[in-house]
Amino acid sequence: MDSFNQYKRLIRTGVISLEILIEAIIFGYIWLEIYNIRMVTPFENKGHWMMIGFYVLYLIAFVYLYGGTKYAYYRKGQLILSQTLGTLIANAVMYVQIIIAFGVFPFPIVWPMLLASAVDFVVIVILNQISDRMFHRLFPPKRLLVICDLKNKENLLRKIAGRKDLYEVSKCISAEEPLERLKDEVKNCDAMMLYGIEEQKRNDLVKYCFEKSIRIYVAPEISDILLRGADRLHSFDTPFLLLRNYGLSIEQKLIKRLMDIVLSALMLVAASPFMLVTALAIKLEDHGPVLYKQERVTLNGKKFWIYKFRSMIVDAEKQGARFSSKNDDRITKVGRVIRALRLDELPQLLNILKGDMSIVGPRPERQTYIDEFCKETPEFTYRLKVKAGLTGYAQIYGKYNTTPLDKLKMDLMYIESYSILQDIRLIFLTLKIMFTKESTEGVEEGQNHA
């Protein structure tokens, strides 16, 4: 089976190309048979290819954006969700383009595009059923040698066990073992995973695996992530990496702020009906206040009041602050619904408009929790190099019960590789996590996580 691994990317490309081809044929049919013939001046030949070409480009862009090409990496359900979201957005954008092409009122009928979307969904499900079996047969789980700090062993193995489709732990040994033994052990596995290992030993193992062409998974240290954002320096013939360590540049801050103002204003207008309904539902349930404010920390440790729709009972923290848990009895009936749909976060658009927050950035924490996290991870304050955000890298790729250290690493990955394009990408990806149940879970009872 190992001989197939080098062709994995090629097989992925073939499967997603087949899906895009089928969806393009579906769109081509409704364009030619329904929309084009209703135009005042119908398109001909090159015009048809232009419309289909635009559609294919939109499909490729949005399916790729949502990770719909990651066969043998995402679970089948995640792939179906990613490809469905990408297709729906591509169809919506294409419908707008058709409206522009018509150039006259009334707007073209919408039901053909809705029907095409339904057929697209059926195609996506069928192809994923077939490809899931094919990839499982061609690419069985990798036999994994796990080398880790034993105090983190149980938590790490629990996470790996959640992806039995990708990994099969053949052995887990202590990072304290001698280097030569660790090198010998990896010879009997497909790959090595390093977590919480001493720096010199880790470097030796990485170089050994590179020399022997052995796959290796390495949990990065904070310094590794900071180095990712470094510039290459060639002032003389010894290569250096330059870390400026001041967060975003002036130009990036200005563009980011402009984007925050425009998008938050537009989103407030679009979300106002949902905000009104949410406010009425909260008021009718227990007649308590609609909004809830809480002091949070943003750029450079500045304090501000964050606004949310109240999702808990009045005076939920009269006995002191504590984390929300999965089955928290303080959460109201309306609160459970608006939390699941993320509607409780909508008032934070006002914080963004005021400049307290950004649309994308590290999640704002309370000073009490920052002080607590810093006892175990002093570098937790590094995430304050940029403004706190409504959504962000850690919110999308983590969970409510992700450890503070892992949240910090993800936030630093965002800061050190910052770009406006990355912000736009994370905004689009936020739509995906709204449909992902695990990202809305609270911590288990007794856990001490953010």
GROMACS .gro file of C-alpha atoms in nm:
model
  450
    1MET     CA    1   0.000   0.000   0.000
    2ASP     CA    2   0.296   0.236   0.059
    3SER     CA    3   0.344   0.261  -0.317
    4PHE     CA    4   0.011   0.444  -0.338
    5ASN     CA    5   0.113   0.720  -0.093
    6GLN     CA    6   0.319   0.910  -0.350
    7TYR     CA    7   0.009   0.925  -0.570
    8LYS     CA    8  -0.228   1.046  -0.297
    9ARG     CA    9  -0.225   1.408  -0.415
   10LEU     CA   10  -0.285   1.297  -0.774
   11ILE     CA   11  -0.582   1.080  -0.671
   12ARG     CA   12  -0.727   1.366  -0.465
   13THR     CA   13  -0.700   1.595  -0.766
   14GLY     CA   14  -0.874   1.337  -0.984
   15VAL     CA   15  -1.168   1.294  -0.744
   16ILE     CA   16  -1.229   1.666  -0.689
   17SER     CA   17  -1.189   1.731  -1.065
   18LEU     CA   18  -1.462   1.474  -1.134
   19GLU     CA   19  -1.692   1.645  -0.882
   20ILE     CA   20  -1.631   1.990  -1.032
   21LEU     CA   21  -1.686   1.852  -1.384
   22ILE     CA   22  -2.024   1.704  -1.288
   23GLU     CA   23  -2.134   2.024  -1.113
   24ALA     CA   24  -2.019   2.231  -1.411
   25ILE     CA   25  -2.231   2.013  -1.641
   26ILE     CA   26  -2.533   2.065  -1.412
   27PHE     CA   27  -2.479   2.442  -1.418
   28GLY     CA   28  -2.420   2.440  -1.793
   29TYR     CA   29  -2.754   2.269  -1.846
   30ILE     CA   30  -2.960   2.519  -1.641
   31TRP     CA   31  -2.771   2.808  -1.798
   32LEU     CA   32  -2.835   2.694  -2.155
   33GLU     CA   33  -3.186   2.555  -2.112
   34ILE     CA   34  -3.337   2.797  -1.859
   35TYR     CA   35  -3.149   3.121  -1.796
   36ASN     CA   36  -2.987   3.204  -2.130
   37ILE     CA   37  -3.302   3.162  -2.339
   38ARG     CA   38  -3.485   3.408  -2.110
   39MET     CA   39  -3.233   3.689  -2.167
   40VAL     CA   40  -3.324   3.984  -2.387
   41THR     CA   41  -3.006   3.918  -2.587
   42PRO     CA   42  -2.904   3.555  -2.533
   43PHE     CA   43  -2.534   3.466  -2.516
   44GLU     CA   44  -2.376   3.256  -2.790
   45ASN     CA   45  -2.081   3.016  -2.811
   46LYS     CA   46  -1.797   3.204  -2.634
   47GLY     CA   47  -2.047   3.362  -2.395
   48HIS     CA   48  -2.159   3.018  -2.277
   49TRP     CA   49  -1.801   2.906  -2.217
   50MET     CA   50  -1.731   3.230  -2.032
   51MET     CA   51  -2.020   3.172  -1.787
   52ILE     CA   52  -1.927   2.808  -1.731
   53GLY     CA   53  -1.562   2.907  -1.691
   54PHE     CA   54  -1.650   3.162  -1.422
   55TYR     CA   55  -1.857   2.898  -1.244
   56VAL     CA   56  -1.569   2.649  -1.245
   57LEU     CA   57  -1.333   2.915  -1.105
   58TYR     CA   58  -1.577   2.997  -0.824
   59LEU     CA   59  -1.618   2.627  -0.743
   60ILE     CA   60  -1.244   2.566  -0.729
   61ALA     CA   61  -1.184   2.877  -0.515
   62PHE     CA   62  -1.457   2.817  -0.255
   63VAL     CA   63  -1.427   2.438  -0.232
   64TYR     CA   64  -1.051   2.478  -0.179
   65LEU     CA   65  -1.107   2.760   0.072
   66TYR     CA   66  -1.325   2.538   0.291
   67GLY     CA   67  -1.088   2.242   0.272
   68GLY     CA   68  -1.309   2.037   0.041
   69THR     CA   69  -1.005   1.888  -0.135
   70LYS     CA   70  -0.855   1.730   0.178
   71TYR     CA   71  -0.945   1.366   0.117
   72ALA     CA   72  -0.777   1.121   0.358
   73TYR     CA   73  -0.731   1.415   0.600
   74TYR     CA   74  -1.081   1.541   0.686
   75ARG     CA   75  -1.351   1.299   0.794
   76LYS     CA   76  -1.623   1.219   0.542
   77GLY     CA   77  -1.877   1.441   0.720
   78GLN     CA   78  -1.631   1.734   0.725
   79LEU     CA   79  -1.562   1.691   0.354
   80ILE     CA   80  -1.931   1.685   0.269
   81LEU     CA   81  -1.986   2.002   0.475
   82SER     CA   82  -1.683   2.176   0.321
   83GLN     CA   83  -1.777   2.089  -0.036
   84THR     CA   84  -2.144   2.175   0.018
   85LEU     CA   85  -2.061   2.518   0.163
   86GLY     CA   86  -1.815   2.587  -0.118
   87THR     CA   87  -2.071   2.485  -0.380
   88LEU     CA   88  -2.354   2.688  -0.225
   89ILE     CA   89  -2.142   3.003  -0.215
   90ALA     CA   90  -2.023   2.945  -0.573
   91ASN     CA   91  -2.387   2.902  -0.681
   92ALA     CA   92  -2.491   3.220  -0.497
   93VAL     CA   93  -2.210   3.422  -0.656
   94MET     CA   94  -2.300   3.279  -0.996
   95TYR     CA   95  -2.666   3.371  -0.949
   96VAL     CA   96  -2.562   3.731  -0.879
   97GLN     CA   97  -2.356   3.723  -1.199
   98ILE     CA   98  -2.660   3.593  -1.391
   99ILE     CA   99  -2.867   3.882  -1.251
  100ILE     CA  100  -2.602   4.125  -1.378
  101ALA     CA  101  -2.601   3.950  -1.716
  102PHE     CA  102  -2.980   3.991  -1.747
  103GLY     CA  103  -2.943   4.364  -1.700
  104VAL     CA  104  -3.321   4.416  -1.670
  105PHE     CA  105  -3.594   4.360  -1.412
  106PRO     CA  106  -3.750   4.133  -1.301
  107PHE     CA  107  -3.462   3.922  -1.167
  108PRO     CA  108  -3.423   3.575  -1.321
  109ILE     CA  109  -3.609   3.296  -1.143
  110VAL     CA  110  -3.421   3.140  -0.853
  111TRP     CA  111  -3.566   2.787  -0.844
  112PRO     CA  112  -3.334   2.641  -1.114
  113MET     CA  113  -3.028   2.740  -0.910
  114LEU     CA  114  -3.186   2.598  -0.593
  115LEU     CA  115  -3.263   2.273  -0.777
  116ALA     CA  116  -2.908   2.262  -0.912
  117SER     CA  117  -2.777   2.308  -0.555
  118ALA     CA  118  -2.988   2.013  -0.436
  119VAL     CA  119  -2.857   1.792  -0.718
  120ASP     CA  120  -2.501   1.911  -0.641
  121PHE     CA  121  -2.549   1.799  -0.281
  122VAL     CA  122  -2.657   1.451  -0.392
  123VAL     CA  123  -2.351   1.430  -0.619
  124ILE     CA  124  -2.124   1.538  -0.332
  125VAL     CA  125  -2.267   1.275  -0.094
  126ILE     CA  126  -2.241   0.992  -0.349
  127LEU     CA  127  -1.885   1.080  -0.454
  128ASN     CA  128  -1.774   1.109  -0.091
  129GLN     CA  129  -1.925   0.770  -0.008
  130ILE     CA  130  -1.729   0.612  -0.292
  131SER     CA  131  -1.406   0.805  -0.236
  132ASP     CA  132  -1.415   0.743   0.142
  133ARG     CA  133  -1.407   0.366   0.085
  134MET     CA  134  -1.140   0.401  -0.183
  135PHE     CA  135  -0.910   0.613   0.032
  136HIS     CA  136  -0.953   0.387   0.334
  137ARG     CA  137  -0.852   0.090   0.121
  138LEU     CA  138  -0.560   0.259  -0.053
  139PHE     CA  139  -0.431   0.456   0.246
  140PRO     CA  140  -0.471   0.262   0.573
  141PRO     CA  141  -0.389   0.435   0.905
  142LYS     CA  142  -0.021   0.508   0.954
  143ARG     CA  143   0.158   0.307   1.222
  144LEU     CA  144   0.270   0.583   1.456
  145LEU     CA  145   0.553   0.594   1.707
  146VAL     CA  146   0.462   0.855   1.968
  147ILE     CA  147   0.747   1.010   2.167
  148CYS     CA  148   0.623   1.247   2.433
  149ASP     CA  149   0.651   1.384   2.782
  150LEU     CA  150   0.464   1.118   2.982
  151LYS     CA  151   0.266   1.376   3.182
  152ASN     CA  152   0.091   1.470   2.855
  153LYS     CA  153   0.058   1.111   2.734
  154GLU     CA  154  -0.309   1.045   2.812
  155ASN     CA  155  -0.436   1.371   2.666
  156LEU     CA  156  -0.231   1.325   2.347
  157LEU     CA  157  -0.333   0.960   2.297
  158ARG     CA  158  -0.698   1.055   2.349
  159LYS     CA  159  -0.674   1.308   2.066
  160ILE     CA  160  -0.498   1.064   1.835
  161ALA     CA  161  -0.761   0.798   1.912
  162GLY     CA  162  -1.022   1.034   1.773
  163ARG     CA  163  -0.861   0.995   1.429
  164LYS     CA  164  -0.833   0.618   1.393
  165ASP     CA  165  -0.884   0.667   1.021
  166LEU     CA  166  -0.543   0.840   1.003
  167TYR     CA  167  -0.327   0.697   1.281
  168GLU     CA  168  -0.266   0.372   1.462
  169VAL     CA  169  -0.036   0.411   1.762
  170SER     CA  170   0.204   0.118   1.752
  171LYS     CA  171   0.406   0.236   2.049
  172CYS     CA  172   0.423   0.531   2.288
  173ILE     CA  173   0.751   0.587   2.467
  174SER     CA  174   0.898   0.848   2.697
  175ALA     CA  175   1.091   1.142   2.559
  176GLU     CA  176   1.347   1.068   2.831
  177GLU     CA  177   1.464   0.752   2.653
  178PRO     CA  178   1.817   0.760   2.499
  179LEU     CA  179   1.842   0.903   2.149
  180GLU     CA  180   1.974   0.583   1.991
  181ARG     CA  181   1.680   0.383   2.120
  182LEU     CA  182   1.436   0.636   1.978
  183LYS     CA  183   1.605   0.611   1.638
  184ASP     CA  184   1.581   0.232   1.646
  185GLU     CA  185   1.211   0.236   1.738
  186VAL     CA  186   1.105   0.451   1.442
  187LYS     CA  187   1.241   0.194   1.195
  188ASN     CA  188   0.940  -0.028   1.267
  189CYS     CA  189   0.679   0.245   1.210
  190ASP     CA  190   0.546   0.454   0.924
  191ALA     CA  191   0.589   0.783   1.106
  192MET     CA  192   0.704   0.949   1.428
  193MET     CA  193   0.518   1.205   1.640
  194LEU     CA  194   0.709   1.430   1.881
  195TYR     CA  195   0.541   1.619   2.164
  196GLY     CA  196   0.705   1.787   2.464
  197ILE     CA  197   1.058   1.664   2.390
  198GLU     CA  198   1.386   1.830   2.485
  199GLU     CA  199   1.512   2.066   2.214
  200GLN     CA  200   1.849   1.907   2.129
  201LYS     CA  201   1.702   1.558   2.112
  202ARG     CA  202   1.416   1.684   1.899
  203ASN     CA  203   1.657   1.849   1.655
  204ASP     CA  204   1.859   1.528   1.626
  205LEU     CA  205   1.547   1.323   1.555
  206VAL     CA  206   1.420   1.570   1.296
  207LYS     CA  207   1.752   1.555   1.110
  208TYR     CA  208   1.759   1.175   1.137
  209CYS     CA  209   1.408   1.144   0.991
  210PHE     CA  210   1.495   1.390   0.714
  211GLU     CA  211   1.803   1.185   0.622
  212LYS     CA  212   1.606   0.858   0.620
  213SER     CA  213   1.295   1.009   0.447
  214ILE     CA  214   1.075   0.915   0.745
  215ARG     CA  215   0.751   1.109   0.798
  216ILE     CA  216   0.758   1.309   1.124
  217TYR     CA  217   0.492   1.512   1.309
  218VAL     CA  218   0.634   1.775   1.546
  219ALA     CA  219   0.437   1.982   1.798
  220PRO     CA  220   0.596   2.328   1.760
  221GLU     CA  221   0.733   2.520   2.053
  222ILE     CA  222   0.646   2.889   2.089
  223SER     CA  223   0.989   2.994   1.959
  224ASP     CA  224   0.934   2.781   1.645
  225ILE     CA  225   0.612   2.970   1.569
  226LEU     CA  226   0.778   3.307   1.625
  227LEU     CA  227   1.050   3.212   1.378
  228ARG     CA  228   0.787   3.140   1.111
  229GLY     CA  229   0.721   3.512   1.080
  230ALA     CA  230   1.087   3.604   1.047
  231ASP     CA  231   1.237   3.770   0.739
  232ARG     CA  232   1.543   3.627   0.568
  233LEU     CA  233   1.841   3.858   0.607
  234HIS     CA  234   2.131   3.860   0.361
  235SER     CA  235   2.341   4.156   0.476
  236PHE     CA  236   2.647   3.932   0.445
  237ASP     CA  237   2.726   3.572   0.358
  238THR     CA  238   2.595   3.421   0.684
  239PRO     CA  239   2.217   3.367   0.669
  240PHE     CA  240   2.014   3.526   0.948
  241LEU     CA  241   1.646   3.546   1.039
  242LEU     CA  242   1.511   3.885   1.149
  243LEU     CA  243   1.225   3.899   1.401
  244ARG     CA  244   1.088   4.250   1.446
  245ASN     CA  245   0.848   4.145   1.724
  246TYR     CA  246   0.613   4.444   1.712
  247GLY     CA  247   0.298   4.275   1.585
  248LEU     CA  248   0.137   4.427   1.276
  249SER     CA  249   0.294   4.704   1.067
  250ILE     CA  250   0.135   5.050   1.041
  251GLU     CA  251   0.005   4.971   0.692
  252GLN     CA  252  -0.150   4.643   0.807
  253LYS     CA  253  -0.317   4.813   1.104
  254LEU     CA  254  -0.471   5.084   0.883
  255ILE     CA  255  -0.606   4.838   0.624
  256LYS     CA  256  -0.733   4.605   0.896
  257ARG     CA  257  -0.913   4.889   1.075
  258LEU     CA  258  -1.074   5.010   0.753
  259MET     CA  259  -1.194   4.656   0.680
  260ASP     CA  260  -1.331   4.627   1.036
  261ILE     CA  261  -1.534   4.948   1.004
  262VAL     CA  262  -1.684   4.862   0.664
  263LEU     CA  263  -1.763   4.496   0.740
  264SER     CA  264  -1.897   4.552   1.093
  265ALA     CA  265  -2.131   4.828   0.967
  266LEU     CA  266  -2.260   4.607   0.685
  267MET     CA  267  -2.297   4.308   0.918
  268LEU     CA  268  -2.491   4.517   1.172
  269VAL     CA  269  -2.740   4.617   0.904
  270ALA     CA  270  -2.775   4.257   0.778
  271ALA     CA  271  -2.798   4.110   1.130
  272SER     CA  272  -3.042   4.366   1.275
  273PRO     CA  273  -3.357   4.149   1.220
  274PHE     CA  274  -3.192   3.852   1.395
  275MET     CA  275  -3.072   4.077   1.677
  276LEU     CA  276  -3.424   4.211   1.728
  277VAL     CA  277  -3.577   3.861   1.743
  278THR     CA  278  -3.302   3.744   1.981
  279ALA     CA  279  -3.355   4.042   2.212
  280LEU     CA  280  -3.732   3.978   2.225
  281ALA     CA  281  -3.682   3.607   2.298
  282ILE     CA  282  -3.444   3.680   2.588
  283LYS     CA  283  -3.677   3.942   2.736
  284LEU     CA  284  -3.985   3.722   2.710
  285GLU     CA  285  -3.820   3.420   2.872
  286ASP     CA  286  -3.733   3.568   3.212
  287HIS     CA  287  -3.786   3.947   3.176
  288GLY     CA  288  -3.421   4.007   3.260
  289PRO     CA  289  -3.175   4.237   3.079
  290VAL     CA  290  -3.113   4.157   2.713
  291LEU     CA  291  -2.744   4.248   2.700
  292TYR     CA  292  -2.462   4.130   2.918
  293LYS     CA  293  -2.133   4.314   2.950
  294GLN     CA  294  -1.805   4.191   3.085
  295GLU     CA  295  -1.456   4.337   3.114
  296ARG     CA  296  -1.209   4.181   2.871
  297VAL     CA  297  -0.850   4.248   2.761
  298THR     CA  298  -0.736   4.348   2.412
  299LEU     CA  299  -0.428   4.497   2.239
  300ASN     CA  300  -0.137   4.571   2.477
  301GLY     CA  301  -0.346   4.473   2.781
  302LYS     CA  302  -0.607   4.746   2.736
  303LYS     CA  303  -0.937   4.677   2.918
  304PHE     CA  304  -1.277   4.721   2.753
  305TRP     CA  305  -1.639   4.617   2.804
  306ILE     CA  306  -1.747   4.340   2.570
  307TYR     CA  307  -2.118   4.312   2.484
  308LYS     CA  308  -2.313   3.991   2.434
  309PHE     CA  309  -2.673   3.881   2.432
  310ARG     CA  310  -2.737   3.731   2.777
  311SER     CA  311  -2.746   3.352   2.751
  312MET     CA  312  -2.734   3.271   3.125
  313ILE     CA  313  -2.964   3.336   3.418
  314VAL     CA  314  -2.944   3.677   3.586
  315ASP     CA  315  -2.657   3.695   3.842
  316ALA     CA  316  -2.500   3.377   3.699
  317GLU     CA  317  -2.166   3.473   3.854
  318LYS     CA  318  -2.282   3.590   4.194
  319GLN     CA  319  -2.064   3.318   4.349
  320GLY     CA  320  -1.764   3.416   4.139
  321ALA     CA  321  -1.640   3.365   3.784
  322ARG     CA  322  -1.622   3.011   3.649
  323PHE     CA  323  -1.600   2.853   3.307
  324SER     CA  324  -1.909   2.743   3.122
  325SER     CA  325  -1.947   2.364   3.109
  326LYS     CA  326  -2.120   2.141   2.855
  327ASN     CA  327  -2.428   2.086   3.077
  328ASP     CA  328  -2.416   2.417   3.265
  329ASP     CA  329  -2.748   2.468   3.449
  330ARG     CA  330  -2.698   2.847   3.440
  331ILE     CA  331  -2.764   2.859   3.064
  332THR     CA  332  -3.125   2.949   2.978
  333LYS     CA  333  -3.336   2.774   2.713
  334VAL     CA  334  -3.301   3.070   2.477
  335GLY     CA  335  -2.934   3.086   2.571
  336ARG     CA  336  -2.868   2.733   2.447
  337VAL     CA  337  -3.021   2.816   2.111
  338ILE     CA  338  -2.841   3.146   2.057
  339ARG     CA  339  -2.509   2.994   2.170
  340ALA     CA  340  -2.547   2.708   1.924
  341LEU     CA  341  -2.622   2.957   1.644
  342ARG     CA  342  -2.358   3.207   1.764
  343LEU     CA  343  -2.625   3.478   1.788
  344ASP     CA  344  -2.507   3.573   2.137
  345GLU     CA  345  -2.191   3.717   1.978
  346LEU     CA  346  -2.366   3.966   1.746
  347PRO     CA  347  -2.353   4.269   1.983
  348GLN     CA  348  -1.974   4.250   1.958
  349LEU     CA  349  -2.010   4.410   1.617
  350LEU     CA  350  -2.058   4.732   1.819
  351ASN     CA  351  -1.727   4.668   1.993
  352ILE     CA  352  -1.563   4.628   1.652
  353LEU     CA  353  -1.718   4.950   1.519
  354LYS     CA  354  -1.593   5.135   1.831
  355GLY     CA  355  -1.241   4.999   1.781
  356ASP     CA  356  -1.222   4.783   2.095
  357MET     CA  357  -1.198   4.468   1.886
  358SER     CA  358  -1.127   4.350   1.534
  359ILE     CA  359  -1.333   4.106   1.327
  360VAL     CA  360  -1.038   3.863   1.323
  361GLY     CA  361  -0.797   3.821   1.613
  362PRO     CA  362  -0.732   3.626   1.933
  363ARG     CA  363  -1.040   3.573   2.149
  364PRO     CA  364  -1.059   3.840   2.424
  365GLU     CA  365  -1.008   3.687   2.769
  366ARG     CA  366  -1.080   3.819   3.118
  367GLN     CA  367  -0.784   3.948   3.316
  368THR     CA  368  -0.851   3.689   3.589
  369TYR     CA  369  -0.810   3.404   3.341
  370ILE     CA  370  -0.504   3.560   3.175
  371ASP     CA  371  -0.335   3.582   3.516
  372GLU     CA  372  -0.427   3.218   3.582
  373PHE     CA  373  -0.302   3.095   3.244
  374CYS     CA  374   0.022   3.291   3.281
  375LYS     CA  375   0.112   3.092   3.593
  376GLU     CA  376   0.147   2.783   3.375
  377THR     CA  377   0.230   2.954   3.043
  378PRO     CA  378   0.396   3.295   3.103
  379GLU     CA  379   0.398   3.361   2.727
  380PHE     CA  380   0.017   3.376   2.716
  381THR     CA  381   0.036   3.757   2.701
  382TYR     CA  382   0.212   3.735   2.362
  383ARG     CA  383  -0.133   3.709   2.199
  384LEU     CA  384  -0.196   4.073   2.303
  385LYS     CA  385   0.030   4.193   2.020
  386VAL     CA  386  -0.288   4.245   1.814
  387LYS     CA  387  -0.648   4.344   1.889
  388ALA     CA  388  -0.883   4.080   2.020
  389GLY     CA  389  -1.123   3.943   1.759
  390LEU     CA  390  -1.479   3.822   1.711
  391THR     CA  391  -1.341   3.523   1.522
  392GLY     CA  392  -0.989   3.398   1.477
  393TYR     CA  393  -0.747   3.116   1.412
  394ALA     CA  394  -0.790   2.952   1.754
  395GLN     CA  395  -1.171   2.988   1.741
  396ILE     CA  396  -1.182   2.810   1.405
  397TYR     CA  397  -0.923   2.536   1.455
  398GLY     CA  398  -0.967   2.489   1.829
  399LYS     CA  399  -1.256   2.413   2.063
  400TYR     CA  400  -1.386   2.567   2.384
  401ASN     CA  401  -1.190   2.300   2.574
  402THR     CA  402  -0.862   2.350   2.386
  403THR     CA  403  -0.580   2.407   2.635
  404PRO     CA  404  -0.454   2.765   2.687
  405LEU     CA  405  -0.110   2.665   2.556
  406ASP     CA  406  -0.253   2.528   2.231
  407LYS     CA  407  -0.477   2.836   2.192
  408LEU     CA  408  -0.169   3.056   2.237
  409LYS     CA  409   0.021   2.862   1.970
  410MET     CA  410  -0.264   2.898   1.723
  411ASP     CA  411  -0.300   3.270   1.794
  412LEU     CA  412   0.074   3.318   1.742
  413MET     CA  413   0.051   3.128   1.412
  414TYR     CA  414  -0.207   3.387   1.306
  415ILE     CA  415   0.001   3.686   1.423
  416GLU     CA  416   0.328   3.566   1.273
  417SER     CA  417   0.178   3.486   0.931
  418TYR     CA  418  -0.067   3.779   0.921
  419SER     CA  419  -0.211   3.906   0.594
  420ILE     CA  420  -0.538   4.066   0.483
  421LEU     CA  421  -0.603   3.761   0.264
  422GLN     CA  422  -0.572   3.540   0.571
  423ASP     CA  423  -0.830   3.757   0.751
  424ILE     CA  424  -1.072   3.718   0.459
  425ARG     CA  425  -1.012   3.343   0.458
  426LEU     CA  426  -1.081   3.313   0.832
  427ILE     CA  427  -1.401   3.517   0.797
  428PHE     CA  428  -1.528   3.271   0.535
  429LEU     CA  429  -1.419   2.973   0.747
  430THR     CA  430  -1.621   3.109   1.040
  431LEU     CA  431  -1.934   3.016   0.848
  432LYS     CA  432  -1.817   2.654   0.848
  433ILE     CA  433  -1.766   2.625   1.224
  434MET     CA  434  -2.124   2.742   1.281
  435PHE     CA  435  -2.224   2.401   1.146
  436THR     CA  436  -1.965   2.210   1.349
  437LYS     CA  437  -2.105   2.092   1.680
  438GLU     CA  438  -1.776   2.020   1.855
  439SER     CA  439  -1.659   2.379   1.827
  440THR     CA  440  -1.956   2.495   2.039
  441GLU     CA  441  -1.894   2.261   2.328
  442GLY     CA  442  -1.804   2.395   2.671
  443VAL     CA  443  -1.544   2.237   2.897
  444GLU     CA  444  -1.618   1.918   3.081
  445GLU     CA  445  -1.708   1.955   3.445
  446GLY     CA  446  -1.390   2.003   3.645
  447GLN     CA  447  -1.167   2.100   3.354
  448ASN     CA  448  -0.974   2.423   3.382
  449HIS     CA  449  -0.962   2.545   3.025
  450ALA     CA  450  -1.052   2.864   2.848
   0.00000   0.00000   0.00000
